[in-house]
PDB file of C-alpha atoms in Angstrom:
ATOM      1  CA  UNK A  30     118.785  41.092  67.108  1.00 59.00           C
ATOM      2  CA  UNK A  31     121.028  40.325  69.546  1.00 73.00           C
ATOM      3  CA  UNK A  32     123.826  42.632  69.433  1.00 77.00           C
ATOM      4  CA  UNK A  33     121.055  45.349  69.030  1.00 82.00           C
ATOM      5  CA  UNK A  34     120.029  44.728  72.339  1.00 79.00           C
ATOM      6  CA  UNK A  35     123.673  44.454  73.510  1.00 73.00           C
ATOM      7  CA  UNK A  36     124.673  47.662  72.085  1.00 78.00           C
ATOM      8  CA  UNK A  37     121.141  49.298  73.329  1.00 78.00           C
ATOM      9  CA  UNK A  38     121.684  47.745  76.938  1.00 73.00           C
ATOM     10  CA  UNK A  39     125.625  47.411  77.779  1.00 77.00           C
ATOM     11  CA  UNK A  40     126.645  49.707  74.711  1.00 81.00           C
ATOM     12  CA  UNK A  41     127.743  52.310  76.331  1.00 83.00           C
ATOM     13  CA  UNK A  42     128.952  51.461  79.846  1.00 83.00           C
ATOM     14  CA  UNK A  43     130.903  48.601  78.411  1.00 85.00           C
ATOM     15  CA  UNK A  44     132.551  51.186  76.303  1.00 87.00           C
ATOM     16  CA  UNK A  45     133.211  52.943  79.049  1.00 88.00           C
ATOM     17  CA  UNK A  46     134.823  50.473  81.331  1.00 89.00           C
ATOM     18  CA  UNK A  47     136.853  49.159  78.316  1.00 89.00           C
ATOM     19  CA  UNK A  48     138.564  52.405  77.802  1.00 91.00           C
ATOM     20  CA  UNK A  49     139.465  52.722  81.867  1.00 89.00           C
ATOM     21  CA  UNK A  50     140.477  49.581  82.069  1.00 90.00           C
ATOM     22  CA  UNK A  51     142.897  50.040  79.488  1.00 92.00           C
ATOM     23  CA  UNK A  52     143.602  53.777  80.789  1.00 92.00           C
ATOM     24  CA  UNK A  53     144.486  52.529  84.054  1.00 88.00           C
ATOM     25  CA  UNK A  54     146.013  48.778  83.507  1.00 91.00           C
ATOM     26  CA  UNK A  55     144.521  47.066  86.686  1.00 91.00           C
ATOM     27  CA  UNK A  56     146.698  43.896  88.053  1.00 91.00           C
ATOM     28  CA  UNK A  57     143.190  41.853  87.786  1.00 90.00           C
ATOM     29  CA  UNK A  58     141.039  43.622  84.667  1.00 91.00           C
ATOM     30  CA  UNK A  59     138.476  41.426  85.223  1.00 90.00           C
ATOM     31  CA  UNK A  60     137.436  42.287  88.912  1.00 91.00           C
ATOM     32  CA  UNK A  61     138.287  45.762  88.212  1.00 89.00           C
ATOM     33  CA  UNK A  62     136.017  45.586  84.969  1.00 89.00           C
ATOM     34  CA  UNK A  63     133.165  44.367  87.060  1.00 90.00           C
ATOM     35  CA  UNK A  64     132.903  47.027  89.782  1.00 91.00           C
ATOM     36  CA  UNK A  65     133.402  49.405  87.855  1.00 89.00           C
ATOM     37  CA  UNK A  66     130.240  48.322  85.772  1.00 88.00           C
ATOM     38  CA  UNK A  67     128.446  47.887  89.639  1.00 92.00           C
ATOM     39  CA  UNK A  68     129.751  51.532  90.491  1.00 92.00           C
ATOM     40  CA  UNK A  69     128.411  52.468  87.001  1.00 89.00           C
ATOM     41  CA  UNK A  70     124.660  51.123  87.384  1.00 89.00           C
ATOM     42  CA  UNK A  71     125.152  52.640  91.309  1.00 91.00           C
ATOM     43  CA  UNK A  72     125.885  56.132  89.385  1.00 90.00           C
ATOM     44  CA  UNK A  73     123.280  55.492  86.658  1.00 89.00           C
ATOM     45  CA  UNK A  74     120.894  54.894  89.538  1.00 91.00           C
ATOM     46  CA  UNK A  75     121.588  58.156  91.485  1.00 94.00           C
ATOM     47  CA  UNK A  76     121.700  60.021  88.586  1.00 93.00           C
ATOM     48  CA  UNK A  77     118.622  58.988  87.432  1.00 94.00           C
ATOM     49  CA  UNK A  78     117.090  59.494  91.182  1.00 95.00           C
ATOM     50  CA  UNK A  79     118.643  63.160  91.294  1.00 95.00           C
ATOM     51  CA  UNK A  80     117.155  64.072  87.835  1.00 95.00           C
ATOM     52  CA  UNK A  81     113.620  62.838  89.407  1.00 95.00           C
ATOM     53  CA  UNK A  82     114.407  64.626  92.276  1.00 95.00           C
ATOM     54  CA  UNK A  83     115.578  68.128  90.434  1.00 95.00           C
ATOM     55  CA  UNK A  84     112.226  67.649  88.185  1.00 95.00           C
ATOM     56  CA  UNK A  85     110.430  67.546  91.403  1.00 95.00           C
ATOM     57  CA  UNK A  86     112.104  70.405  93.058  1.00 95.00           C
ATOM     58  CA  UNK A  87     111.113  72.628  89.789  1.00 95.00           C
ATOM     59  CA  UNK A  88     107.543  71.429  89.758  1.00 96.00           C
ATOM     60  CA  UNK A  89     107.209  72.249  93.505  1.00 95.00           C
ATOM     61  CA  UNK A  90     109.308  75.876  92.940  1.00 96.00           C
ATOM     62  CA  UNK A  91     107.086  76.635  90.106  1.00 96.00           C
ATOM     63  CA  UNK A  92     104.362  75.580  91.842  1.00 95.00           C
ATOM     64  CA  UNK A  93     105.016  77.609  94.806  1.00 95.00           C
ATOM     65  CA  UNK A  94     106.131  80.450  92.589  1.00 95.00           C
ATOM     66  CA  UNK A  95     102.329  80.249  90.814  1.00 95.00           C
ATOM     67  CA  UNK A  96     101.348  80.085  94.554  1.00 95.00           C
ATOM     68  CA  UNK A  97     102.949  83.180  95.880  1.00 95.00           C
ATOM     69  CA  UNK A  98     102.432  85.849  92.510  1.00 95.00           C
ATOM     70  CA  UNK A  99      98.373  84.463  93.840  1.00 95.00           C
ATOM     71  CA  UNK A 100      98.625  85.469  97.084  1.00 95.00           C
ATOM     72  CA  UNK A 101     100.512  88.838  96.220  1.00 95.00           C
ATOM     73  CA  UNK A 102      97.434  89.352  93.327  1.00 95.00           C
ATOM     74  CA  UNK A 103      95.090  88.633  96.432  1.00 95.00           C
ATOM     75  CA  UNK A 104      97.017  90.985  98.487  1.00 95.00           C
ATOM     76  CA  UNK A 105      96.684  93.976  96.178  1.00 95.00           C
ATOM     77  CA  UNK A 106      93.144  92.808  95.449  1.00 95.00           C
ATOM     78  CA  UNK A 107      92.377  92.532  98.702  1.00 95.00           C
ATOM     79  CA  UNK A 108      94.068  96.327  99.742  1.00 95.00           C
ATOM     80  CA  UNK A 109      92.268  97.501  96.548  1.00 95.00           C
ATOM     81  CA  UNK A 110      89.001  96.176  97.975  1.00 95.00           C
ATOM     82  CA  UNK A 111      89.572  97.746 101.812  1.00 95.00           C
ATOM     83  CA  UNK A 112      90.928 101.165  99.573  1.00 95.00           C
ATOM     84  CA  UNK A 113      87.594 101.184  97.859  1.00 95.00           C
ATOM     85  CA  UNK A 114      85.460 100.598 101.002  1.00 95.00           C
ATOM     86  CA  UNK A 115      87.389 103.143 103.029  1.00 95.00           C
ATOM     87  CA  UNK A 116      86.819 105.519 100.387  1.00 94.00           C
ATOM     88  CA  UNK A 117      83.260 104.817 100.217  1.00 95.00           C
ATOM     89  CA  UNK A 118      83.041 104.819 103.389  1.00 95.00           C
ATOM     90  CA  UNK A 119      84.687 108.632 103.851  1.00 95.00           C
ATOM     91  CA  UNK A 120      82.041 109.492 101.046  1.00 95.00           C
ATOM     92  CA  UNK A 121      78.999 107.988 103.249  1.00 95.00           C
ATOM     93  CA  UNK A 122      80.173 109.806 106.124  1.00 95.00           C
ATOM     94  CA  UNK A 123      80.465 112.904 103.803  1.00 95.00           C
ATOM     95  CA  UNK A 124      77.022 112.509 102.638  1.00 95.00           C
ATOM     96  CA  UNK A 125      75.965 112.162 106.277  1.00 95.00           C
ATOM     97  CA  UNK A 126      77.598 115.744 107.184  1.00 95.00           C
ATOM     98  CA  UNK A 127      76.055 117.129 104.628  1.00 95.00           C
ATOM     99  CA  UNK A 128      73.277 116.086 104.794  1.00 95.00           C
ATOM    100  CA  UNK A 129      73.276 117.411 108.350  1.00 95.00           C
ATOM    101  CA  UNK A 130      74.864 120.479 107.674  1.00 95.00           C
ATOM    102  CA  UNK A 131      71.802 120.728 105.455  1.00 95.00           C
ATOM    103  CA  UNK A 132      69.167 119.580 108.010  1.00 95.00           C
ATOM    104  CA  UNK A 133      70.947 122.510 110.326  1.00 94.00           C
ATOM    105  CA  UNK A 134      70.345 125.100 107.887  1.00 94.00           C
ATOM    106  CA  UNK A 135      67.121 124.095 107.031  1.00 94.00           C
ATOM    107  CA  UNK A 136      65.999 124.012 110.934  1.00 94.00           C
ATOM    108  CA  UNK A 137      67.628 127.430 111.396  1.00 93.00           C
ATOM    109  CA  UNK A 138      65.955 129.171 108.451  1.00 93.00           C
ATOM    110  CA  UNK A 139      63.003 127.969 109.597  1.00 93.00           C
ATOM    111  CA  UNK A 140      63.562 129.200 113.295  1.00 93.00           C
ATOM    112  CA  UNK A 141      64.903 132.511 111.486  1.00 92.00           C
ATOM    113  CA  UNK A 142      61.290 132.556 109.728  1.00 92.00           C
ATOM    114  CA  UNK A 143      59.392 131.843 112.861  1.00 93.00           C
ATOM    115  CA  UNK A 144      61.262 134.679 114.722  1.00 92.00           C
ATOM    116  CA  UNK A 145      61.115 137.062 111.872  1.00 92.00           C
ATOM    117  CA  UNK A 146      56.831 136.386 111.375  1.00 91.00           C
ATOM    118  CA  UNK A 147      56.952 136.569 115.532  1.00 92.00           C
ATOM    119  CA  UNK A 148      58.935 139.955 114.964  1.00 90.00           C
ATOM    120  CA  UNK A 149      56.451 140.990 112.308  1.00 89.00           C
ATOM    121  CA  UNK A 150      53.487 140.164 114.215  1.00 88.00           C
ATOM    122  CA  UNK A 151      55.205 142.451 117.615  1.00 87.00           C
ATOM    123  CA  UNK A 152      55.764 145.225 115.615  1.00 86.00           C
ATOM    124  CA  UNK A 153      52.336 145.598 114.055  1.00 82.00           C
ATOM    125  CA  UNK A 154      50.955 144.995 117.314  1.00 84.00           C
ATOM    126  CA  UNK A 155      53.412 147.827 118.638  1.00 80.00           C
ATOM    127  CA  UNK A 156      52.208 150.038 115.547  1.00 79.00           C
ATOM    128  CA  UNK A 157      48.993 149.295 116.123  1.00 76.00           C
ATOM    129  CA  UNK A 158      48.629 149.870 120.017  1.00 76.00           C
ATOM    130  CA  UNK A 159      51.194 153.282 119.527  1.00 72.00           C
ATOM    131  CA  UNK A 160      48.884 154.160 116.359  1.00 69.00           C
ATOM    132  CA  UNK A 161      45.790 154.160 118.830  1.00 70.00           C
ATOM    133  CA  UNK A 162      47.603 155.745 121.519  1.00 66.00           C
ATOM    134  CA  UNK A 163      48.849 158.695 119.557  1.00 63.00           C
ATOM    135  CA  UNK A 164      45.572 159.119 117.927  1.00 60.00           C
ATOM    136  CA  UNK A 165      43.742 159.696 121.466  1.00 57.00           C
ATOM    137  CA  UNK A 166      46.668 161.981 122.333  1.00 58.00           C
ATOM    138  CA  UNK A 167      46.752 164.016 119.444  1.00 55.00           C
ATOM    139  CA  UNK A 168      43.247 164.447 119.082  1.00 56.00           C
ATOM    140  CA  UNK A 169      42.967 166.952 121.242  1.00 59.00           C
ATOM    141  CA  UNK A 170      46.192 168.780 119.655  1.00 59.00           C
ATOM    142  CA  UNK A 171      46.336 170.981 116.980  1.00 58.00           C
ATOM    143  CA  UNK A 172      48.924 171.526 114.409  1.00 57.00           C
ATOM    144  CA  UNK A 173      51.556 173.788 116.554  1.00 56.00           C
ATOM    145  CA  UNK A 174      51.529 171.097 119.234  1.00 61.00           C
ATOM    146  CA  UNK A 175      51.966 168.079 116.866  1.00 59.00           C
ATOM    147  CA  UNK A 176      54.743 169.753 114.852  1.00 61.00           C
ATOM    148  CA  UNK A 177      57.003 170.563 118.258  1.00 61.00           C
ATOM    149  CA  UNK A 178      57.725 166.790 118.278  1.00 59.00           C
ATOM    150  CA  UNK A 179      61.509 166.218 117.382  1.00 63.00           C
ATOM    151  CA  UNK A 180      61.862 165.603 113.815  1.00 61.00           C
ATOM    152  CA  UNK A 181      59.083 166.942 112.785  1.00 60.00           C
ATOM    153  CA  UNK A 182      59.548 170.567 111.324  1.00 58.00           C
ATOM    154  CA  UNK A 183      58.703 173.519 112.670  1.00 59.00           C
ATOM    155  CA  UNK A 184      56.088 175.924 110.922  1.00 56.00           C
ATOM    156  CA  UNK A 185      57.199 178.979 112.616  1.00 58.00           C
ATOM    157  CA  UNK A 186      60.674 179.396 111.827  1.00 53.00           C
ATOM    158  CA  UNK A 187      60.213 177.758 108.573  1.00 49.00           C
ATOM    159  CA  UNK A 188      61.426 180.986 105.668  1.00 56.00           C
ATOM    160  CA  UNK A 189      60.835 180.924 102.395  1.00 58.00           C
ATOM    161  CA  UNK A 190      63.996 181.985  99.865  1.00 61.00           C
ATOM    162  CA  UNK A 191      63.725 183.171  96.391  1.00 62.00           C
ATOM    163  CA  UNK A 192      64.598 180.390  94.230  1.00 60.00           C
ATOM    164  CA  UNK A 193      67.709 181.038  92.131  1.00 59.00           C
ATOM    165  CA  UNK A 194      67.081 182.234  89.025  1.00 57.00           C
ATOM    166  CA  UNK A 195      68.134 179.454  85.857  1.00 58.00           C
ATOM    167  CA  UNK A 196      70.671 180.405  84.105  1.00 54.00           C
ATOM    168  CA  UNK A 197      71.189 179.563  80.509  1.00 60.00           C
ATOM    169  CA  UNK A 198      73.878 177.727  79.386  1.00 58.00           C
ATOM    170  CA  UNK A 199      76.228 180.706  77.093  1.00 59.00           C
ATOM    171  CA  UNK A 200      75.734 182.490  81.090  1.00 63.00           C
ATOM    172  CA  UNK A 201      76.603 179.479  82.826  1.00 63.00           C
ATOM    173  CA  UNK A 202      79.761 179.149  80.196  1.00 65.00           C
ATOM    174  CA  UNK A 203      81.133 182.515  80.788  1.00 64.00           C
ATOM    175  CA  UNK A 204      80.910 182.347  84.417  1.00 63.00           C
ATOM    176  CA  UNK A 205      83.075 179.252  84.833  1.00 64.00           C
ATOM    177  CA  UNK A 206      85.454 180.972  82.240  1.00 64.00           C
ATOM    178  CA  UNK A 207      85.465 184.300  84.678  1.00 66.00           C
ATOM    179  CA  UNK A 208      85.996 181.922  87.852  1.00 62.00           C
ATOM    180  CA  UNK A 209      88.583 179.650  86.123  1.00 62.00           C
ATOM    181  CA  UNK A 210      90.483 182.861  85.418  1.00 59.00           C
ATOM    182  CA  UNK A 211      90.718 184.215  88.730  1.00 57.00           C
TER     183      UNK A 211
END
């Protein structure tokens, strides 16, 4: 039991400083035996201590690399998010103008339809009045006087023609034949 916990506990590092002692044939083996077994446990010691530390400085790089790919997911969440409200807010404005430009079109037609039924309304008052005005003026006409008016026609130079007699259609035939020829 006791040489197993020799061999577990100075094992090695006696090994060790066996084979360097005899490598390098110190004047006093002894002394030289012993620090180098106190410059061993030193090394053991900062070993250990820089193996802590280098576990350490992964868990903190890892945890600052889990950190960062976060806040770059954030980031393009968050620039996703102001994409989608700027879009939806381009489409509300949208909606806006056209709802507007719908609004104007609307108010026009219906100033279009006011002025239109206002037009409508003039001219059958103008009809009406120039109706009632020609009537007492032409009352007292007759026929010759009305039809002098421009655009109207006028019944004494009006001749009459004789109509052209229909052809038939072997008459019609040989005539274009005749004219074709000549």
């Amino acid at each position: 039991m006791e040489s197993a916990y020799l061999q577990k506990q100075l094992g090695t590092c006696l090994t060790q400083g066996l084979a360097e002692v005899a490598r390098v044939h110190p004047m006093d083996p002894i002394e030289y035996l012993a620090l180098w077994i106190y410059k061993y446990k030193e090394n053991a010691t900062m070993e250990q201590l820089r193996q802590e530390e280098m576990a350490q400085l992964e868990h903190e790089r890892a945890v600052a690399l889990a950190e960062q790919e976060l806040l770059e997911r954030l980031r393009a969440e968050e620039l996703l998010f102001q994409q989608e409200q700027l879009a939806l807010q381009l489409e509300l404005e949208m909606q806006e103008r056209e709802r507007q430009r719908i609004e104007e079109l609307e108010r026009a037609h219906e100033q279009l339809d006011q002025e239109m039924r206002m037009n409508m309304e003039n001219i059958a008052k103008d009809e009406d009045a120039l109706h009632s005005e020609e009537g007492a003026q032409e009352a007292g006409k007759t026929l010759a006087e009305i039809s002098d008016r421009y655009g109207a026609p006028n019944l004494s130079r009006v001749e009459e023609v004789d109509e052209p007699m229909i052809l038939d259609a072997a008459e019609t035939d040989k005539m274009g034949t005749e004219n074709r020829k000549t």
